[in-house]
Amino acid sequence: MSATPFSSIDALTQALERAGYFADRRLATAVFLALKLQRPLLLEGEPGVGKTELAKALAGALGRELLRLQCYDGLEHREALYEWNYAAQLLHMRAVELRAPTLGTGVSSLPPEGALAGLGRPGAGGQETAEQAEREVYQDRYLIRRPLLQALQAPAPGAVLLIDELDRADEPFEAFLLEYLGEYQVSIPELGTVRAVATPVTILTSNRTRELHDAVKRRCLYHWLDYPDRERELAIVQARVPGASQALSRQVAEFVGRLRSQPFANAFQRAPGIAESVEWAKALVALDTLVLDPEVVSDTAGILFKQREDVAALTQDLAADLLKPEEA
Amino acid sequence: MQLGDSRTGKLADNITAFGRALRRAGVPVDSARIALAGQAAQLVDLSRKDDLGAALEAVLVSREQDRGVFRELFDAFFRDPAVANKLLAQMLPSAEGKAEPSKRRPRVSEALAPQKGFGAQPPRAAEDEVRFDAAMTASDLQRLRHADFGALGGGEYRLVERLAREVALPVPRIAMRRTRPGARGARLHWPGVMRHAAHTGGELLQLRRLQRRKQPLPLLLLVDVSGSMERYARLLLAFLHAATRGGVGRRGRRDVFAFGTRLTDLTPAFRLADTDEMLAAAGAAIDDYAGGTRLGESLAQLRERHARRLVGRRTLVLVISDGLDTGEPAALERELAWLRLHSRRLLWLNPLLRYDRYTPSAQGAAVLHRQAHGMLAVHNIARLEQLAASIAAVMDT
């Protein structure tokens, strides 16, 4: 059905693990289906749960190029799809004029046919030559490809296209994406319709700063990415921070897990993401910490939290509470 | 794993039935999705129920809030569809089969059964003082335009409410980051430049430019529905609904919250086109109508749950309140400061400005006065008519 090299969900999970990404089975299933059904996959979830990382790992696992489109407010199709190289086009036109000074003026004292090899056939009237000149400058070689077009034209097996933080772009841009996501084709007025050589594996992410349009969602598979469970987080920390001891990694995973859990979730404005736990573990290793204690925790709270109130809220007392072994 | 035809057929039936059950439970699922779910189911190992669940979820769910419903229904359905149907029937008593009162007309029900707090008819005694008929004389109209909302008789109240709906409130427009070709602008419109240059042999005789598009500012309306504001709230909601429909509704954003003792999201109600329907829906949504005011706590809720309604510090926030707050002033100060920081302008529309020598001496009012960028009067039609100009003036400062 498609060019995916994975025969089963397990094979995909393992390949992602080799690429450094630890996916739970639900996520792996969603990715597997996106590959098989050749549908874009929309990932939503809190910042720092590994949405962008998934696309990177997937590109690694598939051995495909990763093309990334970072969305922002006011993003327009010329930054996302293509643009013409206007400077080169201008030079081209000047060159044509220098070699055939009458081209633009319409006086018909033209050089014999073929003299302008490669520049098209000069016509008889001025109007015609102007149109020719226009045709000539809209050639493929003056086209500057941006991620979306690059993804369509990537040779087989195709690229992995990451459309990151789509919720940051505005609604007109979302509407512009509809044709692309549905048909994997775009229309360029000067060149016609460009279809995908090989369907790109498309991952969209959203932090839900606003609701995406239903039309976009309808074209995608959907997965809500939660924070990882402890075992997964432990695996991630161990893989990313090999210098950390087993005991420290486990403590980090457990501490962060408890920070995000119910009783504490409301005490902080933003729970730390996976990237924060990894950074934290790295910092602890750099500080030669072997075991977490309340003092170290509150000293390094600035790595876990990025907001002043949250850093202040993680007091030594609270840290001591969180570090207590769980009663099972 | 290759499935026999009979089993595939059964699976397809099951998935179709499941998709329809989901739809009844309020998860938007169309038939294309159900067909895709059938395809997806055949790609995963059917002997693992969790895989099938994950596969169907990836295809059939597209909102975070639907995941819970999906999982419950999936568990019930693929254990025993009959149980699931019973469950559904209990959950949604009027989901199917009853053709009866599905479309209740808001205006009819409003007339028949006035909403408890919200409909709040003006005192009966005032009714017989003045009687207006629909054909008002010019002087009546003139008087009504300047009549205080707080001192209207019943008949007048209805008339003024009608009048309020006809007042326009053009929301200030600002340049967006998006551009379109035009005569002026800082950046060149290269495709246009090239098209012209092609006609003149590469000579740049005419420079086309990119102009920034204009868009109405995103609006965030916070309407006080506490006891002291009840005469104004309904009128102002009607006014705001009608006045901001054209300018903001289509291109920009408009988020509306009511607050009393707590915050109520009125944005869905404001999406209804008809003002009467909106008022009915809002009345049903607000259950703390004519209670106390705890502005600080309501704003804290706004920050915690709805911070994303504020768009990139461009949002124009209108707080409509008399500032008679029963909450904690320190909390109010903190929340207002946050709101001020995250919006373009924070304006306080205060009906108490009808008094000539009004000073914001109440605690809440003092805080509002300190934190808001401006304070505007909204106590009669004439003031509402001036509102757009006043807002524009505050925007410029």
mmCIF file of C-alpha atoms in Angstrom, chain B residues 184-388:
data_model
loop_
_atom_site.group_PDB
_atom_site.id
_atom_site.type_symbol
_atom_site.label_atom_id
_atom_site.label_comp_id
_atom_site.label_asym_id
_atom_site.label_seq_id
_atom_site.Cartn_x
_atom_site.Cartn_y
_atom_site.Cartn_z
ATOM 1 C CA ARG B 184 2.262 52.087 -0.853
ATOM 2 C CA GLY B 185 4.260 49.991 1.556
ATOM 3 C CA ALA B 186 7.736 49.258 2.773
ATOM 4 C CA ARG B 187 8.332 46.065 0.837
ATOM 5 C CA LEU B 188 8.356 45.539 -2.924
ATOM 6 C CA HIS B 189 5.807 43.259 -4.499
ATOM 7 C CA TRP B 190 8.272 41.376 -6.631
ATOM 8 C CA PRO B 191 5.877 39.325 -8.746
ATOM 9 C CA GLY B 192 4.179 42.564 -9.782
ATOM 10 C CA VAL B 193 7.480 44.340 -10.366
ATOM 11 C CA MET B 194 8.650 41.488 -12.564
ATOM 12 C CA ARG B 195 5.474 41.423 -14.598
ATOM 13 C CA HIS B 196 5.877 45.102 -15.386
ATOM 14 C CA ALA B 197 9.589 44.761 -16.015
ATOM 15 C CA ALA B 198 8.953 41.978 -18.516
ATOM 16 C CA HIS B 199 7.035 44.433 -20.646
ATOM 17 C CA THR B 200 9.805 46.989 -20.581
ATOM 18 C CA GLY B 201 12.738 44.721 -21.225
ATOM 19 C CA GLY B 202 13.813 44.462 -17.641
ATOM 20 C CA GLU B 203 13.583 48.192 -16.971
ATOM 21 C CA LEU B 204 12.100 48.899 -13.573
ATOM 22 C CA LEU B 205 9.800 51.730 -14.467
ATOM 23 C CA GLN B 206 7.062 50.998 -12.036
ATOM 24 C CA LEU B 207 7.494 49.631 -8.565
ATOM 25 C CA ARG B 208 4.598 47.699 -7.120
ATOM 26 C CA ARG B 209 4.551 47.388 -3.360
ATOM 27 C CA LEU B 210 3.164 45.234 -0.603
ATOM 28 C CA GLN B 211 0.693 46.832 1.730
ATOM 29 C CA ARG B 212 -0.147 45.385 5.101
ATOM 30 C CA ARG B 213 -3.683 44.134 5.367
ATOM 31 C CA LYS B 214 -5.911 45.615 7.997
ATOM 32 C CA GLN B 215 -7.950 43.634 10.426
ATOM 33 C CA PRO B 216 -10.233 44.557 13.287
ATOM 34 C CA LEU B 217 -8.528 44.076 16.642
ATOM 35 C CA PRO B 218 -9.455 40.857 18.394
ATOM 36 C CA LEU B 219 -12.038 41.677 21.053
ATOM 37 C CA LEU B 220 -12.393 40.245 24.513
ATOM 38 C CA LEU B 221 -15.556 41.333 26.301
ATOM 39 C CA LEU B 222 -15.991 40.812 30.023
ATOM 40 C CA VAL B 223 -19.497 41.625 31.160
ATOM 41 C CA ASP B 224 -20.432 41.984 34.818
ATOM 42 C CA VAL B 225 -23.746 40.251 35.516
ATOM 43 C CA SER B 226 -23.858 40.833 39.254
ATOM 44 C CA GLY B 227 -26.856 42.204 41.086
ATOM 45 C CA SER B 228 -25.839 45.857 40.826
ATOM 46 C CA MET B 229 -25.380 45.510 37.070
ATOM 47 C CA GLU B 230 -28.509 43.596 36.191
ATOM 48 C CA ARG B 231 -30.273 46.532 34.571
ATOM 49 C CA TYR B 232 -27.328 47.088 32.275
ATOM 50 C CA ALA B 233 -26.030 43.615 31.542
ATOM 51 C CA ARG B 234 -28.841 42.494 29.289
ATOM 52 C CA LEU B 235 -28.918 45.755 27.365
ATOM 53 C CA LEU B 236 -25.185 45.817 26.920
ATOM 54 C CA LEU B 237 -25.032 42.211 25.827
ATOM 55 C CA ALA B 238 -27.681 42.920 23.212
ATOM 56 C CA PHE B 239 -25.797 46.008 22.124
ATOM 57 C CA LEU B 240 -22.427 44.289 21.942
ATOM 58 C CA HIS B 241 -23.816 41.322 20.080
ATOM 59 C CA ALA B 242 -25.421 43.389 17.351
ATOM 60 C CA ALA B 243 -22.745 46.076 17.247
ATOM 61 C CA THR B 244 -19.717 43.861 16.830
ATOM 62 C CA ARG B 245 -21.254 41.328 14.491
ATOM 63 C CA GLY B 246 -20.292 42.872 11.194
ATOM 64 C CA GLY B 247 -16.878 44.175 12.065
ATOM 65 C CA VAL B 248 -15.450 41.383 14.109
ATOM 66 C CA GLY B 249 -17.539 38.316 13.526
ATOM 67 C CA ARG B 250 -16.232 37.300 10.166
ATOM 68 C CA ARG B 251 -12.601 38.286 10.005
ATOM 69 C CA GLY B 252 -11.491 38.869 13.541
ATOM 70 C CA ARG B 253 -12.094 37.277 16.872
ATOM 71 C CA ARG B 254 -14.616 38.064 19.517
ATOM 72 C CA ASP B 255 -14.599 36.277 22.830
ATOM 73 C CA VAL B 256 -17.196 37.053 25.438
ATOM 74 C CA PHE B 257 -17.340 36.147 29.101
ATOM 75 C CA ALA B 258 -19.835 37.005 31.787
ATOM 76 C CA PHE B 259 -18.684 37.233 35.356
ATOM 77 C CA GLY B 260 -20.454 37.453 38.652
ATOM 78 C CA THR B 261 -19.307 35.107 41.327
ATOM 79 C CA ARG B 262 -17.549 33.115 38.604
ATOM 80 C CA LEU B 263 -16.740 33.167 34.915
ATOM 81 C CA THR B 264 -19.112 31.999 32.171
ATOM 82 C CA ASP B 265 -18.004 31.623 28.582
ATOM 83 C CA LEU B 266 -20.610 33.313 26.383
ATOM 84 C CA THR B 267 -18.648 32.982 23.150
ATOM 85 C CA PRO B 268 -20.746 30.063 21.850
ATOM 86 C CA ALA B 269 -23.926 32.028 22.586
ATOM 87 C CA PHE B 270 -22.513 35.036 20.745
ATOM 88 C CA ARG B 271 -22.021 32.919 17.639
ATOM 89 C CA LEU B 272 -25.784 32.711 17.227
ATOM 90 C CA ALA B 273 -26.831 35.213 14.622
ATOM 91 C CA ASP B 274 -30.083 36.281 16.218
ATOM 92 C CA THR B 275 -29.752 38.600 19.213
ATOM 93 C CA ASP B 276 -32.818 37.158 20.947
ATOM 94 C CA GLU B 277 -31.457 33.645 20.568
ATOM 95 C CA MET B 278 -28.135 34.861 21.897
ATOM 96 C CA LEU B 279 -29.796 36.365 24.968
ATOM 97 C CA ALA B 280 -31.724 33.182 25.614
ATOM 98 C CA ALA B 281 -28.594 31.051 25.292
ATOM 99 C CA ALA B 282 -26.628 33.425 27.477
ATOM 100 C CA GLY B 283 -29.425 33.381 30.057
ATOM 101 C CA ALA B 284 -29.288 29.603 30.123
ATOM 102 C CA ALA B 285 -25.503 29.626 30.444
ATOM 103 C CA ILE B 286 -25.205 32.134 33.266
ATOM 104 C CA ASP B 287 -26.301 30.597 36.529
ATOM 105 C CA ASP B 288 -24.959 33.246 38.854
ATOM 106 C CA TYR B 289 -26.943 36.079 37.363
ATOM 107 C CA ALA B 290 -27.640 38.961 39.740
ATOM 108 C CA GLY B 291 -25.391 37.552 42.434
ATOM 109 C CA GLY B 292 -22.238 39.119 43.827
ATOM 110 C CA THR B 293 -19.145 40.233 41.978
ATOM 111 C CA ARG B 294 -15.810 38.555 42.417
ATOM 112 C CA LEU B 295 -13.909 40.100 39.579
ATOM 113 C CA GLY B 296 -10.475 39.036 40.782
ATOM 114 C CA GLU B 297 -11.385 35.371 40.959
ATOM 115 C CA SER B 298 -13.156 35.494 37.620
ATOM 116 C CA LEU B 299 -10.099 37.038 36.025
ATOM 117 C CA ALA B 300 -7.887 34.394 37.607
ATOM 118 C CA GLN B 301 -10.081 31.777 35.957
ATOM 119 C CA LEU B 302 -9.718 33.630 32.695
ATOM 120 C CA ARG B 303 -5.942 33.590 33.001
ATOM 121 C CA GLU B 304 -5.727 29.945 33.991
ATOM 122 C CA ARG B 305 -8.160 28.452 31.535
ATOM 123 C CA HIS B 306 -8.614 30.873 28.704
ATOM 124 C CA ALA B 307 -5.334 32.747 28.389
ATOM 125 C CA ARG B 308 -5.182 31.744 24.761
ATOM 126 C CA ARG B 309 -8.201 33.890 24.008
ATOM 127 C CA LEU B 310 -5.818 36.829 24.197
ATOM 128 C CA VAL B 311 -4.140 37.096 20.838
ATOM 129 C CA GLY B 312 -0.525 38.190 20.865
ATOM 130 C CA ARG B 313 -1.040 41.358 22.889
ATOM 131 C CA ARG B 314 -3.291 42.698 20.154
ATOM 132 C CA THR B 315 -6.564 42.028 21.906
ATOM 133 C CA LEU B 316 -8.776 44.926 22.890
ATOM 134 C CA VAL B 317 -10.273 44.077 26.276
ATOM 135 C CA LEU B 318 -13.497 45.736 27.359
ATOM 136 C CA VAL B 319 -14.437 45.214 30.999
ATOM 137 C CA ILE B 320 -18.019 46.218 31.575
ATOM 138 C CA SER B 321 -18.605 46.636 35.277
ATOM 139 C CA ASP B 322 -19.574 49.140 37.922
ATOM 140 C CA GLY B 323 -16.538 48.103 39.935
ATOM 141 C CA LEU B 324 -18.575 47.214 43.020
ATOM 142 C CA ASP B 325 -16.473 44.196 43.800
ATOM 143 C CA THR B 326 -16.820 41.946 46.822
ATOM 144 C CA GLY B 327 -13.616 40.026 46.239
ATOM 145 C CA GLU B 328 -10.061 40.510 47.396
ATOM 146 C CA PRO B 329 -8.617 43.843 46.079
ATOM 147 C CA ALA B 330 -5.027 42.532 46.001
ATOM 148 C CA ALA B 331 -6.033 39.607 43.817
ATOM 149 C CA LEU B 332 -7.970 41.930 41.540
ATOM 150 C CA GLU B 333 -4.985 44.232 41.239
ATOM 151 C CA ARG B 334 -2.707 41.339 40.309
ATOM 152 C CA GLU B 335 -5.084 39.871 37.741
ATOM 153 C CA LEU B 336 -5.830 43.223 36.134
ATOM 154 C CA ALA B 337 -2.143 44.006 35.887
ATOM 155 C CA TRP B 338 -1.651 40.692 34.104
ATOM 156 C CA LEU B 339 -4.552 41.381 31.782
ATOM 157 C CA ARG B 340 -3.274 44.855 31.034
ATOM 158 C CA LEU B 341 0.134 43.428 30.194
ATOM 159 C CA HIS B 342 -1.290 40.893 27.780
ATOM 160 C CA SER B 343 -3.670 43.095 25.858
ATOM 161 C CA ARG B 344 -3.341 46.056 23.582
ATOM 162 C CA ARG B 345 -5.767 48.173 25.570
ATOM 163 C CA LEU B 346 -7.772 47.421 28.652
ATOM 164 C CA LEU B 347 -10.838 49.638 28.734
ATOM 165 C CA TRP B 348 -13.312 49.929 31.527
ATOM 166 C CA LEU B 349 -16.861 50.686 30.481
ATOM 167 C CA ASN B 350 -18.517 52.029 33.590
ATOM 168 C CA PRO B 351 -22.255 52.742 33.775
ATOM 169 C CA LEU B 352 -21.791 54.633 37.044
ATOM 170 C CA LEU B 353 -20.148 57.438 35.100
ATOM 171 C CA ARG B 354 -23.647 58.837 34.704
ATOM 172 C CA TYR B 355 -23.101 60.764 37.914
ATOM 173 C CA ASP B 356 -21.393 64.041 37.320
ATOM 174 C CA ARG B 357 -19.010 63.907 40.206
ATOM 175 C CA TYR B 358 -18.317 60.190 40.091
ATOM 176 C CA THR B 359 -15.081 59.112 41.722
ATOM 177 C CA PRO B 360 -13.913 55.514 41.751
ATOM 178 C CA SER B 361 -13.892 55.291 45.538
ATOM 179 C CA ALA B 362 -15.104 51.708 45.950
ATOM 180 C CA GLN B 363 -12.136 49.383 46.367
ATOM 181 C CA GLY B 364 -12.725 47.442 43.180
ATOM 182 C CA ALA B 365 -13.415 50.599 41.218
ATOM 183 C CA ALA B 366 -10.203 52.200 42.449
ATOM 184 C CA VAL B 367 -8.201 49.205 41.252
ATOM 185 C CA LEU B 368 -9.985 49.184 37.902
ATOM 186 C CA HIS B 369 -9.353 52.873 37.539
ATOM 187 C CA ARG B 370 -5.655 52.406 38.261
ATOM 188 C CA GLN B 371 -5.128 49.499 35.910
ATOM 189 C CA ALA B 372 -7.400 50.265 32.958
ATOM 190 C CA HIS B 373 -6.070 52.333 30.098
ATOM 191 C CA GLY B 374 -9.279 54.288 30.012
ATOM 192 C CA MET B 375 -12.716 54.612 31.539
ATOM 193 C CA LEU B 376 -15.750 55.183 29.311
ATOM 194 C CA ALA B 377 -19.394 55.799 30.053
ATOM 195 C CA VAL B 378 -22.101 53.409 28.874
ATOM 196 C CA HIS B 379 -25.291 54.406 30.607
ATOM 197 C CA ASN B 380 -27.473 55.571 27.751
ATOM 198 C CA ILE B 381 -27.882 55.212 24.000
ATOM 199 C CA ALA B 382 -26.146 58.502 23.272
ATOM 200 C CA ARG B 383 -23.083 57.255 25.145
ATOM 201 C CA LEU B 384 -23.122 53.976 23.288
ATOM 202 C CA GLU B 385 -23.178 55.915 20.043
ATOM 203 C CA GLN B 386 -20.076 57.809 21.092
ATOM 204 C CA LEU B 387 -18.330 54.660 22.216
ATOM 205 C CA ALA B 388 -16.509 53.936 18.983
#
